[in-house]
Amino acid sequence: MDKNSIVGFILIGVIFFGFTWYQSNQYQKQREYQAQLDSVARAEQLLLQMEKDSIAALNAASAQSNDGAASLARPRKYLDSLLDSHYNAEAEYVTLSNGKLDLVLTTRGAQPYSARLVEYRTYDSTDLYLVKPEYSDFNIAVFAGENINTRDMVFQVAEKTDTSVTMRLPFSNGGYMEQKYILPADSYMVSNELSFVNMSGLIPRKINSFDIDWNLIVPRFEKGYTNEKQYSKLDYYFSGEKKPEQLGRGGRNDSESIVSRIKWFAFQQQFFSAIMTAGSEFSSGDFSINFYDEDDPDRNLMLCNARLQAELKHDSDKVTVPFEFYFGPNHYRTLKNYDQRYEKIIPLGGSVIGLISRGVIIPTFNFLGRFISNYGIIILIMTILIKLVISPLTMKSYKSSAKMNVIKPEIDKLNEKYPKQEDALKKQQAMMELYKRAGISPMGGCLPMLLQLPVLYAMFRFFPASIELRQQKFLWADDLSAYDSILDLPFRIPLYGDHVSLFALLMAVSMFLYSKMTSSQMSNDPNMAGMKFMSVWLMPIMMLFICNNLSSGLSYYYLLSNLITMFQTWFVRRYMVDEKKIHAQLAASAGKPMPKSKWQQRLEEAQRMQQQALKEQQKRSRR
């Protein structure tokens, strides 16, 4: 393998692995930025904690009153006496369940109190509450003769069925606010209808909007904090756009004010999301996301805030504003079936990479999943299939590399013949002629590898975002979506972590062996020593550090890919390249003029220009 081919190979590797290095070090690079926002985040978290504590205290006091203990009395707050009685009332809890989602609603604020995903568990095998009790605060604020905040009010349960519940907040004039929640069978989507009935005498016609506030603390569900934080964010979507906008990507604290209309927003954890959609769009919104530290005693991941405005029309005695809540997994097909572009929150890559993920990888993965329950076997089969599909490209590369290995002695002779730097063009021209005589394409080794990079990157994006791999065991890995650990260290190594991932270690070893296998093609030119060191030692070590904290499924895939590549390389060298034929071809063409390619012509022209410039420089120096 000549110098240019090695440079091309290294550049390709740097492009791919450099990006993964960037991804894995986002947390470190952004610590200074996060430090500036920590005080704000902690203040917001403290306020929400205070609210949670006050609710808990109220509930405790109410429970004591049932046993004859003194209740916690709250001062009169609202002018409407009927409304004020609902301010001091005791909250009830109503449950809707369909086998996928257990949704508990509280009459205080007529809001979701908790949302448990029945078919999923946290990493430590406890119930997975996407909305944990007392971790959500949902409020409707509207002016109806006075400022009304539904979080302060206890609604009445007006109707309850197996799939729906209707709650009302009455006013003295006979009007009322109504919240209706509907949970269909076999669905993660909750329909919500907010109605204002006979409220025209209380809500002035000039009031054409109301406010919605939703604050939600999302707990940690996964094994690795860094990976979970990296892939959690807040999304919001404008109707007609191809994909949603993002806040907090890479684990950053962030906020944004939006003055245009918003269709939906999502509080997105790595594998689960709470999404709210407006039937007629939100007119504006303010969003913020703040991440908790890894050592948070309550194991919370992030605090998400949404403050929105929605239009309020006055076209009838009953004005209904529809909304929808999604409490469920970030499963591509499930999200796509709702036809709201929810699936775009899954980070599968841009146009080309995303097309490969959505059009090839996900369908193949789902198809194999119908027949095979072991996801380690599925990854093996997928790796083999991918290698077979791109083999027309890679085999050409392997053949070119094998031929390079055959003519390596001739390349070493050229390096000895042209040892000086000023003879670099002559050496390059001689090598191009040698390649032509041996039937080697100079780009035969680099171009195929460049063309398969999108597939490798698509797999890099797919594994950490694939909920199918979540908590799937294989060999010693207990969760293919998180890192595997065969040894927990009592200390943390910078950039590496506090554990030893065996899949990452085996992947790095396989990369080292393959690099040793191909490094034999490199010439003995001292200038190539640095490149050989980078290929054989630096890149495997770098990948070991990068993959130690990433998905074990991803490291396992790279390991399989390297092993298959090594086998293909050996097979090509052993059975597809005839060394005697190449040597005979070189001997037969020795001394015969070869037709010059455009590349050779450009090299010769560059050499003439270099020589002419050198002569002119020598003439000026004599003067």
XYZ file of C-alpha atoms in Angstrom:
623
model
C 0.000 0.000 0.000
C 1.548 3.334 -1.095
C 1.692 6.515 0.903
C -1.337 8.155 -0.706
C -3.502 5.094 -0.129
C -2.475 5.019 3.528
C -3.190 8.747 3.843
C -6.617 8.193 2.317
C -7.303 5.301 4.661
C -6.231 7.316 7.691
C -8.306 10.335 6.621
C -11.370 8.140 6.235
C -10.810 6.702 9.687
C -10.232 10.145 11.173
C -13.496 11.431 9.677
C -15.496 8.562 11.121
C -13.774 8.046 14.432
C -13.238 11.763 14.947
C -16.969 12.271 14.972
C -17.510 9.504 17.499
C -14.765 11.063 19.617
C -16.624 14.363 19.398
C -19.910 12.712 20.395
C -18.451 10.923 23.411
C -16.745 14.049 24.732
C -19.657 16.494 24.478
C -20.216 16.338 28.204
C -16.610 17.265 28.951
C -16.496 20.080 26.402
C -19.692 21.672 27.670
C -19.033 21.555 31.402
C -18.050 25.218 31.476
C -21.252 26.197 29.703
C -23.341 24.069 32.029
C -21.648 25.558 35.073
C -22.991 28.973 34.063
C -26.543 27.593 34.057
C -26.325 25.405 37.151
C -27.612 28.099 39.478
C -30.685 28.639 37.311
C -31.311 24.904 37.011
C -30.984 24.348 40.743
C -33.333 27.253 41.463
C -35.989 25.809 39.184
C -35.507 22.358 40.659
C -35.807 23.803 44.171
C -39.054 25.562 43.316
C -40.501 22.390 41.859
C -39.327 20.394 44.869
C -40.981 22.923 47.169
C -44.203 22.522 45.229
C -43.954 18.745 45.481
C -43.358 19.007 49.219
C -46.352 21.280 49.705
C -48.605 18.866 47.804
C -47.285 15.979 49.846
C -47.895 17.947 53.060
C -51.434 18.750 51.985
C -52.144 15.116 51.192
C -50.733 14.058 54.545
C -52.822 16.618 56.370
C -55.943 15.516 54.529
C -55.255 11.918 55.492
C -54.870 12.958 59.127
C -58.206 14.787 59.036
C -59.930 11.501 58.221
C -58.602 10.150 61.514
C -59.828 13.136 63.509
C -56.587 15.103 63.306
C -56.623 18.790 62.554
C -56.608 19.490 58.827
C -54.376 21.948 57.055
C -56.626 24.941 56.291
C -55.790 27.221 53.412
C -56.862 30.877 53.313
C -59.710 32.051 51.090
C -58.309 32.966 47.689
C -61.083 33.255 45.061
C -63.996 35.743 44.901
C -66.417 33.137 43.558
C -67.617 31.309 46.702
C -68.322 28.073 44.806
C -64.926 28.250 43.211
C -63.319 28.893 46.561
C -64.903 25.773 48.020
C -63.149 23.754 45.348
C -59.899 25.432 46.342
C -60.182 23.886 49.817
C -61.553 20.499 48.723
C -59.749 17.178 48.995
C -58.301 15.646 45.827
C -59.280 12.249 44.436
C -57.421 9.953 42.077
C -58.856 8.187 39.037
C -57.062 5.466 37.047
C -57.351 4.632 33.361
C -55.593 1.478 32.180
C -55.413 -0.475 28.927
C -52.611 -2.986 29.435
C -49.962 -0.693 27.959
C -50.400 2.414 30.069
C -51.615 2.937 33.639
C -52.607 6.602 33.793
C -53.550 8.080 37.172
C -55.353 11.424 37.071
C -55.812 13.707 40.043
C -58.896 15.881 40.449
C -56.640 18.642 41.776
C -56.041 20.478 38.539
C -57.708 17.669 36.526
C -54.231 16.677 35.402
C -52.048 13.588 34.947
C -50.650 12.494 38.298
C -48.614 9.507 37.131
C -48.056 7.465 33.964
C -46.659 3.937 34.252
C -45.630 1.967 31.175
C -46.846 -1.549 31.914
C -44.583 -3.431 29.489
C -41.312 -1.767 30.538
C -39.074 -1.650 33.597
C -36.201 0.535 34.700
C -32.656 -0.816 34.676
C -32.992 -1.918 38.321
C -36.255 -3.795 37.486
C -38.660 -1.365 39.178
C -41.843 0.017 37.618
C -41.153 2.541 34.892
C -43.014 5.761 35.629
C -42.573 8.177 32.767
C -44.594 10.559 34.913
C -43.727 9.818 38.498
C -46.239 10.668 41.278
C -45.866 14.317 42.313
C -43.186 14.890 39.645
C -45.573 16.595 37.209
C -47.233 19.995 37.486
C -49.793 20.801 34.757
C -51.766 24.044 34.907
C -54.340 25.907 32.809
C -54.412 29.651 33.511
C -57.349 31.715 32.243
C -59.108 34.941 33.235
C -62.768 34.303 34.136
C -63.725 37.349 36.163
C -60.550 36.678 38.104
C -57.352 34.771 37.407
C -57.976 31.027 37.528
C -55.190 28.480 37.941
C -56.477 24.934 37.643
C -53.595 23.513 39.662
C -55.216 25.159 42.718
C -58.681 23.707 42.080
C -60.218 20.329 42.829
C -62.520 19.289 40.000
C -65.543 17.027 40.378
C -65.667 13.637 38.671
C -68.724 14.015 36.428
C -68.419 10.769 34.488
C -66.205 7.691 34.585
C -66.023 4.720 32.196
C -63.426 2.023 31.536
C -61.740 4.199 28.914
C -62.541 7.792 29.924
C -63.055 10.207 32.774
C -64.706 13.638 32.767
C -63.950 16.212 35.481
C -65.632 19.580 35.973
C -64.935 22.808 37.836
C -68.240 24.665 38.417
C -68.733 28.445 38.743
C -71.509 30.278 40.579
C -73.119 31.504 37.339
C -73.806 27.894 36.245
C -70.884 27.627 33.869
C -67.987 25.241 34.284
C -64.591 24.163 32.973
C -64.345 20.554 31.891
C -61.421 18.211 31.348
C -62.090 14.909 29.596
C -59.408 12.235 29.186
C -59.840 9.215 26.909
C -57.428 6.248 26.855
C -58.249 3.899 23.936
C -57.435 0.210 24.048
C -53.916 -0.867 23.096
C -52.589 2.697 22.796
C -50.120 5.052 24.424
C -52.068 8.083 23.207
C -54.437 9.894 25.575
C -57.054 12.189 24.043
C -57.809 15.320 26.062
C -60.697 17.747 25.581
C -60.628 21.017 27.493
C -64.044 22.697 27.398
C -65.413 26.034 28.602
C -69.195 25.683 29.038
C -71.499 28.700 29.529
C -68.478 30.831 30.417
C -69.298 33.785 28.147
C -70.511 35.825 31.120
C -67.227 35.297 32.944
C -64.566 35.309 30.229
C -64.497 38.691 28.427
C -64.608 38.484 24.637
C -61.339 40.368 24.449
C -59.650 37.415 26.185
C -58.712 35.273 23.180
C -56.138 32.952 24.727
C -55.244 30.966 27.798
C -51.928 29.728 29.197
C -50.675 26.180 29.638
C -47.775 25.375 31.967
C -46.284 21.901 32.208
C -43.283 21.170 34.401
C -42.051 17.581 34.463
C -39.145 15.922 36.235
C -38.010 12.876 34.232
C -36.218 10.227 36.323
C -33.319 8.088 35.190
C -34.312 4.744 33.714
C -31.086 3.403 32.179
C -27.780 1.909 33.305
C -25.354 4.538 32.007
C -25.922 8.167 32.996
C -23.663 9.608 30.261
C -25.354 7.713 27.440
C -28.873 8.394 28.744
C -28.150 12.093 29.127
C -26.490 12.277 25.700
C -29.644 11.041 23.941
C -32.269 12.910 26.012
C -33.631 16.266 24.910
C -36.675 18.499 24.378
C -38.243 18.656 20.898
C -40.846 20.996 19.386
C -42.411 20.784 15.954
C -43.815 23.314 13.477
C -46.534 22.050 11.127
C -45.249 21.306 7.636
C -41.597 20.964 8.633
C -39.611 17.820 7.900
C -38.362 17.381 11.447
C -38.686 18.996 14.898
C -36.333 21.475 16.475
C -34.260 20.341 19.449
C -33.194 21.705 22.822
C -30.640 20.149 25.145
C -29.063 17.888 22.541
C -25.924 16.247 23.894
C -26.940 16.869 27.521
C -26.861 20.681 27.467
C -29.023 22.911 29.635
C -30.952 25.098 27.229
C -34.014 27.327 26.763
C -35.868 28.933 23.869
C -38.764 31.352 23.306
C -40.945 30.644 20.261
C -43.288 33.309 18.867
C -44.623 31.222 15.972
C -47.245 28.461 16.034
C -46.227 25.078 17.456
C -47.939 21.777 16.690
C -46.421 19.610 19.424
C -43.528 19.287 21.842
C -41.840 16.309 23.490
C -40.006 15.771 26.759
C -37.737 13.035 25.393
C -35.706 10.601 27.433
C -33.341 8.264 25.552
C -36.036 5.607 24.986
C -39.316 7.163 26.222
C -41.190 10.412 25.655
C -44.041 12.500 27.009
C -45.507 14.389 24.035
C -48.285 16.994 24.026
C -50.041 17.891 20.777
C -52.499 20.732 20.167
C -55.389 20.032 17.836
C -55.343 23.603 16.524
C -51.684 24.378 17.406
C -50.197 26.423 20.227
C -49.844 30.094 19.331
C -46.459 30.487 21.087
C -44.278 28.869 23.709
C -41.281 29.025 26.030
C -39.248 25.874 26.619
C -36.375 24.981 28.908
C -34.500 21.828 29.851
C -32.063 21.386 32.722
C -30.164 18.204 33.553
C -29.475 16.903 37.044
C -25.998 15.861 38.111
C -25.053 12.196 38.005
C -24.906 12.029 41.803
C -28.449 13.383 42.299
C -29.762 11.454 45.345
C -33.228 10.999 43.783
C -31.738 9.691 40.510
C -33.492 12.328 38.436
C -32.376 12.947 34.873
C -33.838 16.268 33.756
C -36.353 19.008 34.495
C -38.422 20.017 31.453
C -40.579 23.144 31.318
C -43.135 24.214 28.715
C -45.107 27.457 28.947
C -47.507 27.885 26.069
C -50.426 29.935 24.844
C -53.479 28.487 23.092
C -56.290 30.282 21.303
C -59.676 30.645 22.994
C -62.621 31.250 20.682
C -66.049 32.610 21.636
C -68.165 31.012 18.908
C -70.570 28.944 21.058
C -71.746 28.254 24.600
C -69.402 25.265 24.703
C -65.882 25.941 23.464
C -63.770 22.777 23.243
C -60.004 22.824 22.695
C -58.582 19.360 21.823
C -55.181 18.088 22.911
C -53.381 14.748 22.906
C -50.804 13.278 25.284
C -48.420 10.494 24.307
C -46.793 8.593 27.149
C -44.771 5.790 25.602
C -41.626 4.348 24.044
C -39.542 5.921 21.290
C -40.296 3.001 19.020
C -39.998 4.029 15.378
C -42.987 2.149 13.969
C -45.228 3.026 16.949
C -44.469 6.740 16.652
C -44.779 6.748 12.872
C -48.250 5.167 13.019
C -49.629 8.327 14.661
C -48.765 10.278 11.474
C -47.574 13.351 13.375
C -43.851 13.020 12.584
C -43.236 11.912 16.164
C -40.714 9.365 14.822
C -38.421 12.252 13.877
C -37.414 12.665 17.516
C -35.388 9.438 17.216
C -31.820 10.514 16.281
C -31.234 8.354 13.195
C -29.111 10.876 11.289
C -29.573 13.321 8.427
C -30.987 12.816 4.953
C -28.602 10.129 3.642
C -27.842 8.434 6.973
C -31.468 8.629 8.061
C -32.600 7.135 4.748
C -30.300 4.150 5.262
C -31.527 3.716 8.848
C -35.240 4.061 8.058
C -35.226 2.301 4.696
C -32.787 -0.552 5.297
C -31.595 -1.107 8.855
C -34.863 -0.737 10.790
C -36.992 -2.857 8.373
C -34.327 -5.584 8.318
C -34.008 -5.489 12.096
C -37.793 -5.705 12.558
C -38.098 -8.520 10.005
C -35.458 -10.639 11.733
C -37.059 -9.860 15.080
C -40.215 -11.701 14.001
C -38.363 -15.008 13.870
C -35.413 -14.621 16.246
C -35.691 -13.592 19.891
C -31.956 -13.331 20.588
C -30.840 -9.858 19.535
C -27.174 -10.813 19.626
C -27.909 -13.327 16.852
C -29.941 -10.680 15.000
C -26.949 -8.297 15.074
C -24.712 -11.101 13.779
C -27.058 -11.840 10.875
C -27.465 -8.130 10.102
C -23.687 -7.670 10.058
C -23.261 -10.572 7.632
C -26.058 -9.224 5.402
C -24.544 -5.746 5.353
C -21.133 -7.179 4.491
C -22.665 -9.215 1.658
C -24.535 -6.208 0.252
C -21.468 -3.958 0.197
C -19.090 -6.769 -0.822
C -18.984 -5.631 -4.489
C -17.400 -2.430 -3.190
C -15.193 -3.884 -0.489
C -13.903 -6.828 -2.532
C -12.435 -4.391 -5.027
C -10.693 -2.668 -2.143
C -9.382 -5.959 -0.752
C -8.088 -7.022 -4.178
C -6.280 -3.727 -4.585
C -4.717 -4.084 -1.120
C -3.689 -7.680 -1.843
C -2.011 -6.637 -5.080
C -0.226 -3.864 -3.185
C 1.130 -6.509 -0.851
C 2.479 -8.475 -3.839
C 4.344 -5.515 -5.342
C 5.617 -4.251 -1.982
C 9.263 -5.185 -2.833
C 9.027 -3.038 -5.995
C 7.628 -0.137 -3.972
C 10.503 -0.458 -1.480
C 12.946 -0.259 -4.390
C 11.367 2.994 -5.560
C 11.623 4.399 -2.032
C 15.336 3.570 -2.028
C 15.757 5.063 -5.509
C 14.073 8.345 -4.594
C 14.927 8.993 -0.938
C 14.992 12.809 -1.185
C 11.976 15.047 -0.656
C 12.602 16.967 -3.864
C 12.218 13.696 -5.769
C 8.729 13.092 -4.393
C 7.040 13.792 -7.735
C 9.392 11.464 -9.587
C 8.705 8.731 -7.050
C 4.989 9.265 -7.302
C 5.133 9.132 -11.087
C 7.158 5.906 -10.976
C 4.691 4.362 -8.528
C 1.759 5.282 -10.753
C 3.461 3.534 -13.644
C 4.139 0.497 -11.412
C 0.463 0.351 -10.424
C -0.574 0.482 -14.052
C 1.760 -2.359 -14.993
C 0.393 -4.457 -12.109
C -3.221 -3.608 -12.956
C -3.865 -1.703 -9.713
C -6.224 1.250 -9.485
C -4.772 3.965 -7.204
C -8.219 4.698 -5.811
C -9.173 1.039 -5.596
C -8.401 0.882 -1.879
C -9.848 4.203 -0.726
C -13.008 4.854 -2.716
C -14.888 1.652 -1.705
C -14.127 2.320 1.969
C -15.373 5.887 1.556
C -18.614 4.655 -0.007
C -19.360 2.274 2.881
C -18.880 4.949 5.562
C -22.585 5.998 5.450
C -23.557 2.437 6.391
C -21.099 2.392 9.296
C -22.332 5.771 10.528
C -25.988 4.708 10.173
C -25.252 1.756 12.468
C -23.503 4.122 14.881
C -26.691 6.217 15.094
C -29.074 3.250 15.174
C -27.766 1.225 18.131
C -27.911 3.867 20.924
C -31.394 4.977 19.775
C -32.924 1.527 19.232
C -35.366 0.645 21.987
C -35.450 -2.908 20.606
C -31.996 -3.463 22.139
C -32.974 -2.034 25.511
C -32.464 -4.582 28.316
C -31.766 -7.348 25.793
C -29.169 -9.752 27.197
C -26.431 -11.427 25.186
C -23.481 -13.402 26.551
C -22.085 -11.335 29.435
C -23.910 -8.111 28.457
C -27.120 -7.561 30.428
C -28.279 -4.667 28.221
C -27.184 -4.275 24.597
C -28.313 -0.631 24.590
C -25.877 0.232 27.414
C -22.228 -0.545 28.092
C -21.246 -4.028 29.257
C -18.967 -4.326 32.265
C -16.841 -7.268 33.350
C -14.993 -5.195 35.943
C -16.129 -2.159 37.936
C -13.160 0.027 38.853
C -12.943 1.775 42.246
C -11.865 4.949 40.446
C -12.678 6.817 37.233
C -10.166 7.077 34.388
C -10.548 10.341 32.437
C -12.259 9.803 29.037
C -12.493 6.060 29.766
C -14.802 5.594 32.735
C -15.012 3.518 35.878
C -15.532 0.108 34.297
C -14.073 -2.274 31.700
C -16.274 -3.104 28.712
C -15.277 -6.496 27.295
C -16.993 -5.922 23.943
C -15.135 -2.624 23.565
C -11.870 -4.329 24.528
C -12.391 -7.180 22.023
C -13.346 -4.678 19.341
C -10.108 -2.737 19.920
C -8.066 -5.974 19.824
C -9.695 -7.013 16.541
C -8.961 -3.570 15.119
C -5.331 -3.903 16.219
C -5.009 -7.352 14.612
C -6.530 -6.184 11.349
C -4.202 -3.173 11.290
C -1.218 -5.489 11.892
C -2.510 -7.703 9.108
C -2.668 -4.851 6.606
C 0.408 -2.966 7.840
C 2.585 -5.537 6.084
C 1.625 -3.766 2.859
C 3.296 -0.575 4.016
C 6.722 0.125 2.697
C 9.837 0.434 4.816
C 10.012 4.151 4.106
C 10.826 5.929 7.410
C 8.219 8.547 6.490
C 5.564 5.849 6.826
C 6.448 4.988 10.429
C 4.087 7.618 11.851
C 1.198 6.389 9.733
C 1.870 2.799 10.703
C 1.882 3.774 14.390
C -1.432 5.626 13.963
C -3.085 2.720 12.142
C -1.790 -0.106 14.365
C -1.736 1.493 17.806
C -3.348 4.908 18.084
C -6.702 4.223 16.441
C -7.440 0.964 18.341
C -6.596 2.665 21.643
C -8.717 5.670 20.713
C -11.674 3.427 19.811
C -11.265 1.537 23.099
C -11.735 4.783 25.020
C -14.644 5.896 22.843
C -16.627 2.648 22.912
C -16.126 1.817 26.586
C -19.171 3.929 27.528
C -21.249 3.394 24.391
C -23.833 0.748 23.586
C -22.408 -2.767 23.940
C -24.463 -3.679 20.860
C -22.495 -1.107 18.880
C -19.123 -2.456 20.095
C -20.328 -5.986 19.350
C -21.283 -4.931 15.802
C -17.848 -3.326 15.214
C -16.181 -6.478 16.566
C -18.144 -8.679 14.153
C -17.467 -6.295 11.290
C -13.717 -6.369 11.946
C -13.655 -10.176 12.167
C -15.574 -10.558 8.896
C -13.303 -8.014 7.222
C -10.240 -9.957 8.372
C -11.719 -13.152 6.939
C -12.527 -11.441 3.616
C -9.006 -10.016 3.405
C -7.469 -13.430 4.050
C -9.788 -15.079 1.528
C -8.927 -12.564 -1.207
C -5.205 -12.916 -0.625
C -5.402 -16.697 -0.506
C -7.772 -17.464 -3.363
C -8.454 -14.393 -5.512
C -5.029 -12.872 -6.170
C -2.488 -14.768 -8.304
C 0.975 -13.541 -7.288
C 2.691 -15.365 -10.163
C 0.378 -13.731 -12.666
C 1.099 -10.257 -11.290
C 4.877 -10.866 -11.341
C 4.602 -12.199 -14.894
C 2.603 -9.117 -15.875
C 5.283 -6.841 -14.427
C 8.068 -8.771 -16.179
C 6.259 -8.704 -19.536
C 5.664 -4.948 -19.363
C 9.191 -4.109 -18.181
C 10.912 -1.692 -20.553
C 7.796 -1.126 -22.637
C 6.247 2.342 -22.752
C 2.887 2.485 -21.008
C 0.091 4.840 -22.105
C -0.052 7.779 -19.771
C -3.216 8.477 -17.848
C -4.500 11.980 -17.203
C -3.262 11.625 -13.634
C 0.267 10.858 -14.831
C 0.135 13.745 -17.277
C -0.812 16.121 -14.469
C 2.017 14.748 -12.326
C 4.542 15.310 -15.118
C 3.258 18.836 -15.680
C 3.569 19.565 -11.958
C 7.108 18.164 -12.010
C 8.109 20.388 -14.948
C 6.694 23.452 -13.203
C 8.589 22.527 -10.035
C 11.868 22.122 -11.922
C 11.354 25.396 -13.780
C 10.655 27.253 -10.539
C 13.800 25.710 -9.013
C 15.937 26.870 -11.957
C 14.562 30.403 -11.741
C 15.263 30.472 -8.027
C 18.857 29.342 -8.656
C 19.311 32.072 -11.299
C 18.093 34.753 -8.885
C 20.434 33.482 -6.183
C 23.448 33.749 -8.567
C 22.617 37.385 -9.257
